[in-house]
mmCIF file of C-alpha atoms in Angstrom:
data_model
loop_
_atom_site.group_PDB
_atom_site.id
_atom_site.type_symbol
_atom_site.label_atom_id
_atom_site.label_comp_id
_atom_site.label_asym_id
_atom_site.label_seq_id
_atom_site.Cartn_x
_atom_site.Cartn_y
_atom_site.Cartn_z
ATOM 1 C CA MET A 1 -0.024 0.180 0.148
ATOM 2 C CA THR A 2 2.551 2.239 1.067
ATOM 3 C CA GLU A 3 4.501 1.705 -2.485
ATOM 4 C CA LYS A 4 1.529 2.825 -4.750
ATOM 5 C CA ILE A 5 0.662 6.339 -2.129
ATOM 6 C CA LYS A 6 4.190 6.961 -3.571
ATOM 7 C CA LYS A 7 4.243 6.149 -7.028
ATOM 8 C CA LEU A 8 0.717 8.013 -7.128
ATOM 9 C CA LEU A 9 2.172 11.243 -5.095
ATOM 10 C CA ASP A 10 4.930 11.098 -7.892
ATOM 11 C CA GLU A 11 2.485 10.650 -10.526
ATOM 12 C CA ILE A 12 0.061 13.855 -9.552
ATOM 13 C CA LYS A 13 2.899 15.987 -8.810
ATOM 14 C CA GLU A 14 4.316 15.433 -12.691
ATOM 15 C CA LEU A 15 0.404 16.324 -14.321
ATOM 16 C CA ARG A 16 -0.246 18.761 -17.307
ATOM 17 C CA VAL A 17 -2.687 19.908 -19.172
ATOM 18 C CA GLU A 18 -2.840 21.265 -22.162
ATOM 19 C CA ASN A 19 -7.081 21.929 -22.101
ATOM 20 C CA ALA A 20 -10.113 22.222 -20.397
ATOM 21 C CA ASP A 21 -10.876 18.333 -21.858
ATOM 22 C CA GLU A 22 -7.775 17.293 -20.329
ATOM 23 C CA LEU A 23 -8.372 19.017 -17.235
ATOM 24 C CA GLU A 24 -11.568 16.998 -16.495
ATOM 25 C CA ALA A 25 -10.304 13.319 -17.337
ATOM 26 C CA LEU A 26 -7.302 13.769 -14.966
ATOM 27 C CA ARG A 27 -10.484 14.893 -12.326
ATOM 28 C CA ILE A 28 -11.918 11.983 -13.751
ATOM 29 C CA LYS A 29 -8.663 9.823 -13.633
ATOM 30 C CA TYR A 30 -7.883 10.562 -10.045
ATOM 31 C CA LEU A 31 -10.896 12.110 -7.846
ATOM 32 C CA SER A 32 -14.124 10.673 -8.854
ATOM 33 C CA LYS A 33 -15.455 8.155 -7.472
ATOM 34 C CA LYS A 34 -14.041 5.318 -8.958
ATOM 35 C CA GLY A 35 -10.909 6.869 -10.168
ATOM 36 C CA ALA A 36 -6.982 6.051 -8.179
ATOM 37 C CA VAL A 37 -7.609 7.718 -5.303
ATOM 38 C CA SER A 38 -10.970 6.272 -4.227
ATOM 39 C CA ALA A 39 -9.604 2.835 -5.085
ATOM 40 C CA LEU A 40 -6.395 3.127 -2.333
ATOM 41 C CA MET A 41 -9.130 4.755 0.129
ATOM 42 C CA ASN A 42 -11.043 1.199 -0.804
ATOM 43 C CA ASP A 43 -8.449 -0.599 -0.444
ATOM 44 C CA PHE A 44 -7.897 0.120 3.374
ATOM 45 C CA ARG A 45 -9.948 -1.449 5.486
ATOM 46 C CA ASN A 46 -7.899 -4.515 4.227
ATOM 47 C CA VAL A 47 -4.059 -2.997 5.920
ATOM 48 C CA ALA A 48 -3.329 -4.452 9.039
ATOM 49 C CA ALA A 49 -4.963 -2.778 12.063
ATOM 50 C CA GLU A 50 -1.373 -1.063 13.474
ATOM 51 C CA GLN A 51 -0.175 0.314 10.074
ATOM 52 C CA LYS A 52 -3.808 1.646 9.711
ATOM 53 C CA ARG A 53 -2.774 4.844 11.443
ATOM 54 C CA GLU A 54 0.431 5.346 9.384
ATOM 55 C CA ILE A 55 -1.626 4.444 5.784
ATOM 56 C CA GLY A 56 -4.339 6.527 6.915
ATOM 57 C CA GLN A 57 -2.017 9.892 7.064
ATOM 58 C CA ARG A 58 -0.713 9.400 4.165
ATOM 59 C CA LEU A 59 -3.634 8.609 2.224
ATOM 60 C CA ASN A 60 -5.198 11.849 3.172
ATOM 61 C CA GLU A 61 -1.825 13.494 2.709
ATOM 62 C CA LEU A 62 -2.843 12.061 -1.378
ATOM 63 C CA LYS A 63 -6.253 13.192 -1.467
ATOM 64 C CA GLN A 64 -5.708 16.833 -0.589
ATOM 65 C CA LEU A 65 -2.394 16.655 -2.653
ATOM 66 C CA ALA A 66 -4.452 15.534 -5.636
ATOM 67 C CA GLN A 67 -7.037 18.059 -5.043
ATOM 68 C CA ASP A 68 -4.683 20.317 -4.989
ATOM 69 C CA LYS A 69 -2.931 19.386 -8.051
ATOM 70 C CA ILE A 70 -6.165 19.600 -9.912
ATOM 71 C CA ASN A 71 -6.966 23.374 -8.563
ATOM 72 C CA GLU A 72 -3.834 24.532 -9.589
ATOM 73 C CA LEU A 73 -3.941 23.514 -13.174
ATOM 74 C CA LYS A 74 -7.500 24.777 -13.681
ATOM 75 C CA GLU A 75 -6.347 28.259 -12.626
ATOM 76 C CA ASN A 76 -3.305 28.427 -14.353
ATOM 77 C CA PHE A 77 -5.562 27.325 -17.734
ATOM 78 C CA ASP A 78 -7.793 29.582 -16.586
ATOM 79 C CA ASN A 79 -5.027 32.224 -16.330
ATOM 80 C CA ILE A 80 -3.606 31.105 -19.699
ATOM 81 C CA ALA A 81 -7.450 31.411 -21.666
ATOM 82 C CA ALA A 82 -8.238 34.922 -20.507
ATOM 83 C CA ASN A 83 -5.009 36.283 -21.032
ATOM 84 C CA ASP A 84 -4.716 34.646 -24.911
ATOM 85 C CA ASN A 85 -5.456 37.543 -27.160
ATOM 86 C CA SER A 86 -5.734 35.437 -30.239
ATOM 87 C CA LEU A 87 -9.360 34.148 -29.546
ATOM 88 C CA ASP A 88 -11.484 36.984 -29.551
ATOM 89 C CA LEU A 89 -15.057 35.958 -29.098
ATOM 90 C CA SER A 90 -17.312 39.346 -30.051
ATOM 91 C CA ARG A 91 -15.425 39.121 -34.081
ATOM 92 C CA THR A 92 -17.196 38.633 -36.483
ATOM 93 C CA PRO A 93 -17.200 35.411 -38.245
ATOM 94 C CA TYR A 94 -14.526 34.849 -41.272
ATOM 95 C CA PRO A 95 -14.632 35.548 -44.193
ATOM 96 C CA ILE A 96 -15.960 39.047 -43.331
ATOM 97 C CA THR A 97 -18.181 40.541 -45.605
ATOM 98 C CA LEU A 98 -17.799 44.411 -46.301
ATOM 99 C CA GLY A 99 -20.498 46.816 -46.747
ATOM 100 C CA THR A 100 -21.002 49.684 -48.777
ATOM 101 C CA ARG A 101 -22.648 53.385 -48.780
ATOM 102 C CA HIS A 102 -25.825 53.394 -49.979
ATOM 103 C CA PRO A 103 -26.300 54.867 -52.933
ATOM 104 C CA LEU A 104 -28.931 57.985 -51.900
ATOM 105 C CA SER A 105 -25.895 59.048 -49.080
ATOM 106 C CA ILE A 106 -23.098 58.577 -51.688
ATOM 107 C CA VAL A 107 -25.492 60.984 -53.492
ATOM 108 C CA LYS A 108 -26.092 62.538 -50.756
ATOM 109 C CA ARG A 109 -22.080 63.810 -49.661
ATOM 110 C CA GLU A 110 -22.019 64.646 -53.505
ATOM 111 C CA ILE A 111 -24.525 67.016 -53.302
ATOM 112 C CA CYS A 112 -22.875 68.645 -50.467
ATOM 113 C CA ASP A 113 -19.670 68.465 -51.470
ATOM 114 C CA ILE A 114 -20.931 70.272 -54.155
ATOM 115 C CA PHE A 115 -22.878 73.335 -52.373
ATOM 116 C CA GLY A 116 -19.432 73.554 -49.743
ATOM 117 C CA ARG A 117 -17.376 74.729 -52.327
ATOM 118 C CA LEU A 118 -19.598 77.919 -53.268
ATOM 119 C CA GLY A 119 -19.547 78.598 -49.557
ATOM 120 C CA PHE A 120 -22.339 76.860 -48.411
ATOM 121 C CA ASN A 121 -23.183 75.087 -44.750
ATOM 122 C CA ILE A 122 -24.998 72.021 -43.577
ATOM 123 C CA ALA A 123 -27.942 72.421 -41.360
ATOM 124 C CA GLU A 124 -30.296 69.964 -40.466
ATOM 125 C CA GLY A 125 -33.551 70.446 -37.855
ATOM 126 C CA PRO A 126 -36.043 68.401 -36.669
ATOM 127 C CA GLU A 127 -38.192 65.738 -38.033
ATOM 128 C CA ILE A 128 -41.081 66.326 -36.067
ATOM 129 C CA GLU A 129 -42.270 69.606 -36.873
ATOM 130 C CA ASP A 130 -44.757 72.085 -36.000
ATOM 131 C CA ASP A 131 -47.374 74.387 -38.672
ATOM 132 C CA TRP A 132 -45.539 77.127 -38.176
ATOM 133 C CA HIS A 133 -42.126 76.252 -39.374
ATOM 134 C CA VAL A 134 -43.517 73.969 -42.814
ATOM 135 C CA PHE A 135 -46.126 76.276 -43.776
ATOM 136 C CA SER A 136 -47.161 78.771 -42.165
ATOM 137 C CA SER A 137 -43.864 80.886 -41.712
ATOM 138 C CA LEU A 138 -42.982 80.038 -46.057
ATOM 139 C CA ASN A 139 -46.475 81.532 -47.535
ATOM 140 C CA PHE A 140 -48.601 78.829 -47.485
ATOM 141 C CA ALA A 141 -52.474 79.527 -47.464
ATOM 142 C CA GLU A 142 -54.658 78.703 -44.947
ATOM 143 C CA ASP A 143 -56.484 76.481 -47.721
ATOM 144 C CA HIS A 144 -53.695 75.065 -49.367
ATOM 145 C CA PRO A 145 -53.922 71.094 -50.672
ATOM 146 C CA ALA A 146 -50.806 70.345 -48.954
ATOM 147 C CA ARG A 147 -52.304 70.986 -45.460
ATOM 148 C CA ASP A 148 -54.938 68.105 -46.059
ATOM 149 C CA MET A 149 -54.293 64.467 -44.362
ATOM 150 C CA GLN A 150 -54.366 63.449 -47.719
ATOM 151 C CA ASP A 151 -50.721 64.849 -48.398
ATOM 152 C CA THR A 152 -49.454 65.383 -44.789
ATOM 153 C CA PHE A 153 -48.971 62.766 -41.916
ATOM 154 C CA PHE A 154 -50.034 64.569 -38.959
ATOM 155 C CA ILE A 155 -49.655 63.243 -35.853
ATOM 156 C CA GLY A 156 -51.992 62.303 -32.881
ATOM 157 C CA HIS A 157 -54.877 65.212 -32.451
ATOM 158 C CA ALA A 158 -52.677 68.195 -32.646
ATOM 159 C CA PRO A 159 -53.929 69.622 -35.576
ATOM 160 C CA ASP A 160 -50.272 71.517 -35.756
ATOM 161 C CA VAL A 161 -47.564 68.822 -35.072
ATOM 162 C CA LEU A 162 -46.449 66.577 -38.314
ATOM 163 C CA LEU A 163 -44.231 65.122 -39.937
ATOM 164 C CA ARG A 164 -42.119 67.861 -42.070
ATOM 165 C CA THR A 165 -42.792 67.484 -45.546
ATOM 166 C CA HIS A 166 -40.021 69.539 -46.440
ATOM 167 C CA THR A 167 -36.720 71.012 -45.126
ATOM 168 C CA SER A 168 -37.594 73.999 -45.596
ATOM 169 C CA SER A 169 -37.969 73.764 -42.430
ATOM 170 C CA VAL A 170 -34.776 74.103 -41.013
ATOM 171 C CA GLN A 171 -34.216 76.979 -43.033
ATOM 172 C CA THR A 172 -37.078 78.749 -40.886
ATOM 173 C CA ARG A 173 -35.813 77.772 -38.595
ATOM 174 C CA VAL A 174 -31.743 79.163 -39.464
ATOM 175 C CA MET A 175 -33.872 82.358 -40.418
ATOM 176 C CA GLU A 176 -35.355 82.618 -37.229
ATOM 177 C CA ARG A 177 -32.064 82.834 -35.205
ATOM 178 C CA GLN A 178 -29.829 84.044 -37.532
ATOM 179 C CA GLN A 179 -29.460 87.080 -39.751
ATOM 180 C CA PRO A 180 -27.815 87.457 -42.616
ATOM 181 C CA PRO A 181 -25.465 86.263 -44.619
ATOM 182 C CA ILE A 182 -27.024 83.071 -44.516
ATOM 183 C CA ARG A 183 -25.628 80.539 -46.785
ATOM 184 C CA ILE A 184 -26.848 76.795 -45.397
ATOM 185 C CA ILE A 185 -27.659 73.784 -47.180
ATOM 186 C CA CYS A 186 -30.218 71.199 -45.695
ATOM 187 C CA PRO A 187 -30.121 67.307 -46.561
ATOM 188 C CA GLY A 188 -32.721 65.495 -44.560
ATOM 189 C CA ARG A 189 -35.417 62.697 -45.126
ATOM 190 C CA VAL A 190 -39.200 64.528 -45.458
ATOM 191 C CA TYR A 191 -42.363 62.689 -45.297
ATOM 192 C CA ARG A 192 -45.866 62.837 -47.483
ATOM 193 C CA ASN A 193 -48.727 60.708 -47.775
ATOM 194 C CA GLU A 194 -48.980 59.302 -50.980
ATOM 195 C CA ALA A 195 -49.102 55.340 -52.188
ATOM 196 C CA ILE A 196 -46.164 53.549 -51.967
ATOM 197 C CA SER A 197 -45.105 52.551 -56.340
ATOM 198 C CA TYR A 198 -42.171 52.437 -58.360
ATOM 199 C CA ARG A 199 -41.889 56.145 -58.941
ATOM 200 C CA ALA A 200 -43.207 57.396 -55.230
ATOM 201 C CA HIS A 201 -42.860 56.585 -51.379
ATOM 202 C CA CYS A 202 -44.565 57.999 -48.368
ATOM 203 C CA PHE A 203 -40.383 59.318 -47.442
ATOM 204 C CA PHE A 204 -38.279 60.645 -49.230
ATOM 205 C CA HIS A 205 -34.937 62.659 -49.272
ATOM 206 C CA GLN A 206 -34.372 66.071 -50.312
ATOM 207 C CA VAL A 207 -31.476 68.634 -50.209
ATOM 208 C CA GLU A 208 -32.879 72.586 -49.901
ATOM 209 C CA ALA A 209 -30.415 75.635 -49.926
ATOM 210 C CA LEU A 210 -31.093 78.458 -49.278
ATOM 211 C CA TYR A 211 -28.740 81.845 -50.091
ATOM 212 C CA ILE A 212 -29.624 85.585 -47.701
ATOM 213 C CA ASP A 213 -27.574 88.729 -48.110
ATOM 214 C CA LYS A 214 -27.838 91.875 -49.533
ATOM 215 C CA ASN A 215 -28.286 92.284 -53.481
ATOM 216 C CA VAL A 216 -28.465 88.870 -53.859
ATOM 217 C CA SER A 217 -29.912 88.261 -57.693
ATOM 218 C CA PHE A 218 -31.555 85.712 -59.520
ATOM 219 C CA ALA A 219 -28.518 86.084 -61.845
ATOM 220 C CA ASP A 220 -26.414 84.460 -58.687
ATOM 221 C CA LEU A 221 -28.891 81.449 -58.540
ATOM 222 C CA LYS A 222 -28.079 80.980 -61.907
ATOM 223 C CA GLN A 223 -25.056 80.783 -61.714
ATOM 224 C CA ALA A 224 -24.803 78.427 -58.355
ATOM 225 C CA LEU A 225 -27.663 76.057 -60.562
ATOM 226 C CA LEU A 226 -25.221 75.432 -63.475
ATOM 227 C CA TYR A 227 -22.563 75.241 -61.391
ATOM 228 C CA PHE A 228 -24.169 72.803 -60.056
ATOM 229 C CA ALA A 229 -25.341 70.396 -63.211
ATOM 230 C CA LYS A 230 -21.859 70.663 -64.128
ATOM 231 C CA GLU A 231 -20.114 69.526 -61.403
ATOM 232 C CA MET A 232 -23.038 66.694 -60.490
ATOM 233 C CA PHE A 233 -23.449 65.516 -64.185
ATOM 234 C CA GLY A 234 -20.448 66.665 -66.913
ATOM 235 C CA GLU A 235 -18.988 69.510 -67.940
ATOM 236 C CA GLU A 236 -20.849 69.367 -71.406
ATOM 237 C CA THR A 237 -24.801 69.403 -69.504
ATOM 238 C CA LYS A 238 -26.914 71.894 -70.264
ATOM 239 C CA ILE A 239 -29.289 73.589 -68.239
ATOM 240 C CA ARG A 240 -32.516 75.758 -68.769
ATOM 241 C CA LEU A 241 -35.118 77.144 -66.556
ATOM 242 C CA ARG A 242 -38.919 77.364 -66.910
ATOM 243 C CA PRO A 243 -41.566 79.725 -64.915
ATOM 244 C CA SER A 244 -43.363 78.198 -62.073
ATOM 245 C CA TYR A 245 -44.986 78.611 -58.913
ATOM 246 C CA PHE A 246 -44.009 77.813 -55.249
ATOM 247 C CA PRO A 247 -45.866 79.557 -52.307
ATOM 248 C CA PHE A 248 -42.270 80.698 -50.502
ATOM 249 C CA THR A 249 -40.582 82.097 -53.898
ATOM 250 C CA GLU A 250 -41.194 84.766 -56.553
ATOM 251 C CA PRO A 251 -40.393 84.505 -59.310
ATOM 252 C CA SER A 252 -40.295 80.735 -58.837
ATOM 253 C CA ALA A 253 -38.488 78.781 -61.698
ATOM 254 C CA GLU A 254 -38.105 74.393 -62.193
ATOM 255 C CA MET A 255 -35.156 73.697 -63.704
ATOM 256 C CA ASP A 256 -33.788 71.107 -66.332
ATOM 257 C CA ILE A 257 -30.760 69.397 -67.469
ATOM 258 C CA SER A 258 -29.720 68.523 -71.061
ATOM 259 C CA CYS A 259 -30.403 64.241 -70.853
ATOM 260 C CA ASN A 260 -26.860 62.693 -69.519
ATOM 261 C CA ILE A 261 -28.332 59.259 -71.612
ATOM 262 C CA CYS A 262 -28.554 61.101 -74.858
ATOM 263 C CA GLY A 263 -26.794 63.772 -74.687
ATOM 264 C CA GLY A 264 -29.896 65.823 -75.297
ATOM 265 C CA GLN A 265 -30.807 64.083 -79.077
ATOM 266 C CA GLY A 266 -33.944 62.492 -77.345
ATOM 267 C CA CYS A 267 -34.575 58.929 -76.113
ATOM 268 C CA PRO A 268 -37.374 57.032 -73.484
ATOM 269 C CA PHE A 269 -35.751 58.348 -70.595
ATOM 270 C CA CYS A 270 -36.124 62.603 -71.460
ATOM 271 C CA LYS A 271 -39.709 61.145 -73.323
ATOM 272 C CA HIS A 272 -37.478 62.278 -76.296
ATOM 273 C CA THR A 273 -37.739 65.700 -74.911
ATOM 274 C CA GLY A 274 -33.579 66.151 -74.389
ATOM 275 C CA TRP A 275 -34.642 67.263 -71.107
ATOM 276 C CA VAL A 276 -35.115 65.908 -67.731
ATOM 277 C CA GLU A 277 -36.166 67.871 -64.737
ATOM 278 C CA ILE A 278 -34.560 67.908 -61.592
ATOM 279 C CA LEU A 279 -35.509 70.757 -58.851
ATOM 280 C CA GLY A 280 -37.360 73.770 -58.097
ATOM 281 C CA CYS A 281 -35.395 77.161 -57.466
ATOM 282 C CA GLY A 282 -36.653 80.775 -56.908
ATOM 283 C CA MET A 283 -36.149 84.258 -54.682
ATOM 284 C CA VAL A 284 -37.178 84.388 -51.736
ATOM 285 C CA ASP A 285 -40.613 85.689 -50.865
ATOM 286 C CA PRO A 286 -40.514 88.825 -49.167
ATOM 287 C CA ASN A 287 -43.032 87.616 -46.944
ATOM 288 C CA VAL A 288 -40.909 84.683 -46.259
ATOM 289 C CA LEU A 289 -37.747 87.398 -44.865
ATOM 290 C CA ASN A 290 -40.671 88.881 -42.728
ATOM 291 C CA ASN A 291 -42.268 86.333 -41.062
ATOM 292 C CA CYS A 292 -38.279 85.003 -40.139
ATOM 293 C CA GLY A 293 -37.518 88.511 -38.207
ATOM 294 C CA ILE A 294 -35.570 89.837 -41.966
ATOM 295 C CA ASP A 295 -35.663 93.045 -42.876
ATOM 296 C CA SER A 296 -36.457 91.982 -47.147
ATOM 297 C CA LYS A 297 -35.801 95.871 -47.697
ATOM 298 C CA THR A 298 -32.558 95.290 -47.085
ATOM 299 C CA TYR A 299 -31.806 91.660 -47.655
ATOM 300 C CA SER A 300 -32.922 89.563 -50.872
ATOM 301 C CA GLY A 301 -31.675 85.681 -51.488
ATOM 302 C CA TYR A 302 -32.382 82.645 -53.357
ATOM 303 C CA ALA A 303 -34.129 78.776 -52.274
ATOM 304 C CA LEU A 304 -33.758 75.798 -54.384
ATOM 305 C CA GLY A 305 -34.425 72.076 -53.315
ATOM 306 C CA MET A 306 -34.214 68.417 -55.135
ATOM 307 C CA GLY A 307 -35.087 65.033 -54.071
ATOM 308 C CA ILE A 308 -32.092 62.788 -53.298
ATOM 309 C CA GLU A 309 -34.001 59.777 -54.864
ATOM 310 C CA ARG A 310 -34.221 61.987 -58.208
ATOM 311 C CA ILE A 311 -30.892 62.890 -58.847
ATOM 312 C CA THR A 312 -29.762 58.977 -58.111
ATOM 313 C CA ASN A 313 -32.096 57.690 -60.525
ATOM 314 C CA LEU A 314 -30.786 60.394 -63.092
ATOM 315 C CA LYS A 315 -26.405 59.390 -62.223
ATOM 316 C CA TYR A 316 -27.411 54.973 -61.449
ATOM 317 C CA ARG A 317 -30.768 55.061 -63.759
ATOM 318 C CA ILE A 318 -32.878 53.476 -61.196
ATOM 319 C CA LYS A 319 -36.404 53.106 -62.219
ATOM 320 C CA ASP A 320 -37.436 51.690 -59.228
ATOM 321 C CA LEU A 321 -37.709 54.095 -55.613
ATOM 322 C CA ARG A 322 -38.395 50.958 -53.663
ATOM 323 C CA LEU A 323 -35.191 49.335 -53.711
ATOM 324 C CA PHE A 324 -33.855 52.228 -51.963
ATOM 325 C CA SER A 325 -35.597 51.662 -48.721
ATOM 326 C CA GLU A 326 -35.531 47.522 -49.787
ATOM 327 C CA ASN A 327 -32.284 46.177 -48.122
ATOM 328 C CA ASP A 328 -31.557 44.081 -51.070
ATOM 329 C CA LYS A 329 -27.827 43.253 -50.635
ATOM 330 C CA ARG A 330 -27.682 42.300 -54.630
ATOM 331 C CA PHE A 331 -28.668 46.044 -55.070
ATOM 332 C CA LEU A 332 -26.516 47.407 -52.637
ATOM 333 C CA GLN A 333 -23.616 45.676 -53.313
ATOM 334 C CA GLN A 334 -23.527 47.157 -56.897
ATOM 335 C CA PHE A 335 -22.206 50.494 -55.278
ATOM 336 C CA ALA A 336 -19.256 49.044 -53.750
#
């Protein structure tokens, strides 16, 4: 019995493990009910009476040593695992798929960069707005169709809380708290109560620009529009302005560019006219300036606005607006 105990002591002192499975196997081998230490304990009943005291002490020492050794190995193994930086359980499994910018984000950044080179700063505002900033301050009549539930999303039962229908509300907020010169561009998401189809959606994205200073003229507006068109669609791009109406500008115009697909020669995309409409613009109505606390006799300005989806359609020839919001990876990966 003494030799068996000594042999087992020497064996336990030399134990080593590489992983958790090996550690568990050693625990079972030495400390389980059918393990080596338990087997010696069972043989203890056969020891002569005069040797029981000595053998009993050595068996207890063996059991304690085995328990301490297993605990030591476990502690060492845990420390090594904790300090091992080669395994990061928070990492994405390979292969890692790289994402890409959304086409609307690509075009929005390009538009902002172009106007940034003209000295415009980016301004942002809330998407949940009130009637004053969306309609009243911008010279909308009380009976204007845009104020109807059929055209605008109103929130709850409050008659003056709504989702903004254009980013012009950002312009009014800036004009209320800042005196000219003002030169801002306002990108953002807007909402309108429209049926969703390949050509319309209940939410979309706009970029609007506003420039107010002394002696700002329609010629300044035209020059900015021409610069934008050439930077966005190419040096050969031409523009034309057609008279239009917007409540917040007077005079107002819609701007067309020469079709970037057929070069103005006529094709199905431009309906064989050679021109494609991309934005609305005009000189800021004096009533809007006065509503926002700016003296219309001293200052003048121009404003323009465009749909980012519209510009993206022209740039990438995307025919269905729903693709922009369906999160189809096959569509998005084309812009990697």
